[in-house]
Amino acid sequence: METELSRELGIEHAIFGFTPFPAVAAAISRAGGFGVLGAVRYTDPQELARDLDRLDKLADGKPYGLDVVMPAKKVEGVTEADVEAMIPAAHRSFVQDLLTRYGVPELAEGEASGWRITGWMEEVARGQLDVAFDHPIKLLANALGSPPADVIERAHAHGVLVAALAGSAEHARRHAAAGIDVVVAQGYEAGGHTGEIGSMVLVPEVVEAVAPLPVLAAGGIGSGEQAAAGLALGAQGVWLGSLWLTTEEADLHSAALTRKLLAAGSGDTVRSRALTGKPARQLRTAWTDAWDDPAGPGTLPMPLQGLLVAEAVSRIQKYEVGELLGTPVGQIVGRMTSERSVQAVVDDLTRGFERAVTRINRIAGRSAT
């Protein structure tokens, strides 16, 4: 699965794996792919530094990247406390009523919420970059479009490629104009924040819109055959996120959540604003149903919704409250039916890719060689 981009990055397979877990990112890179560590959960730069030190050791010298969340435009003088003060009391009451209805216990006295989304605040993301550029990252990806111009310049000065996710050809063209090196065309099927266009339509549109920039296909990809389809549509690699959640190296801290993922079908996700305020594909639960119910108060815009529900999500996860327990995940969850090692997943992807190429060669009347 070699492409021009994979050769530039020095990887064997054009498989890019996004994950919040350093051990998973390292395992993807060791298996010949390219691990990308999600940084949004690291509100403390020193914690990120410790995990990047760990990733350096686990990756065994193989290349990897970092994914941050930064808005393209900077908002001056706005603190987390300022944002918290904007949350209406009625929404806070709605959250508390939900937790009470499902019997979700309080956190222990003095225990801080373990799930915060302050990584979406630009000041936090910039602190993450101060740490990241002290490590041998090869790619910096941004999940909220193009990062600020000075961040792109700083990455390029360190010899780091910059990638940005796009949900439409227009988004992709803006990324290209901003100086992005790699565009991730993320289709509707993907987990987390995603747009409204399916991957089969989106990928070739983006490839054409930004040529000759390399494009990675994302959304609904969980087999080698699907990876081959992405490359056939013009992509230079595939970007996978959900597939790694049920790997043996993942650390979900919840056996109940792992069981829910393994049991879920491709129709058991929903694109909801319940978690962050922006449409994000996740497991459908009583939590998402309550927020999407027209009788409720409705969700708040980002980042207000994420700050509003942060403690509630931590409590739901800690106490594994089944009806409410969920996570961002794509429609590919229906293929995630067993816990496997990252190496086993990559091996399955490459075997499937080979099968697809052999099949197409046979259809075209060419030999497999």
PDB file of C-alpha atoms in Angstrom, residues 95-100 103-108 111-115 309-321 324-325:
ATOM      1  CA  VAL A  95     -28.281  17.926  32.569  1.00  0.00           C
ATOM      2  CA  GLN A  96     -28.849  17.445  36.287  1.00  0.00           C
ATOM      3  CA  ASP A  97     -32.368  16.119  35.708  1.00  0.00           C
ATOM      4  CA  LEU A  98     -31.021  13.574  33.202  1.00  0.00           C
ATOM      5  CA  LEU A  99     -28.359  12.370  35.609  1.00  0.00           C
ATOM      6  CA  THR A 100     -30.883  12.082  38.422  1.00  0.00           C
ATOM      7  CA  GLY A 103     -29.287   7.410  38.928  1.00  0.00           C
ATOM      8  CA  VAL A 104     -25.802   8.592  37.986  1.00  0.00           C
ATOM      9  CA  PRO A 105     -23.720   9.021  41.168  1.00  0.00           C
ATOM     10  CA  GLU A 106     -21.782  12.180  41.945  1.00  0.00           C
ATOM     11  CA  LEU A 107     -18.019  12.286  41.602  1.00  0.00           C
ATOM     12  CA  ALA A 108     -16.120  11.905  44.850  1.00  0.00           C
ATOM     13  CA  GLU A 111     -12.458  14.675  42.184  1.00  0.00           C
ATOM     14  CA  ALA A 112     -12.127  16.667  38.990  1.00  0.00           C
ATOM     15  CA  SER A 113     -13.904  15.836  35.782  1.00  0.00           C
ATOM     16  CA  GLY A 114     -11.757  13.487  33.726  1.00  0.00           C
ATOM     17  CA  TRP A 115     -13.285  14.565  30.428  1.00  0.00           C
ATOM     18  CA  VAL A 309     -21.687  18.227  29.709  1.00  0.00           C
ATOM     19  CA  ALA A 310     -18.046  17.580  30.660  1.00  0.00           C
ATOM     20  CA  GLU A 311     -18.667  16.528  34.261  1.00  0.00           C
ATOM     21  CA  ALA A 312     -21.783  14.578  33.325  1.00  0.00           C
ATOM     22  CA  VAL A 313     -19.866  12.580  30.696  1.00  0.00           C
ATOM     23  CA  SER A 314     -17.148  11.835  33.252  1.00  0.00           C
ATOM     24  CA  ARG A 315     -19.736  10.541  35.725  1.00  0.00           C
ATOM     25  CA  ILE A 316     -21.473   8.414  33.088  1.00  0.00           C
ATOM     26  CA  GLN A 317     -18.157   6.905  32.016  1.00  0.00           C
ATOM     27  CA  LYS A 318     -16.826   6.343  35.541  1.00  0.00           C
ATOM     28  CA  TYR A 319     -19.947   4.545  36.754  1.00  0.00           C
ATOM     29  CA  GLU A 320     -20.611   2.853  33.384  1.00  0.00           C
ATOM     30  CA  VAL A 321     -24.265   3.865  33.256  1.00  0.00           C
ATOM     31  CA  LEU A 324     -26.260   6.767  28.734  1.00  0.00           C
ATOM     32  CA  LEU A 325     -22.817   5.327  27.979  1.00  0.00           C
TER      33      LEU A 325
END
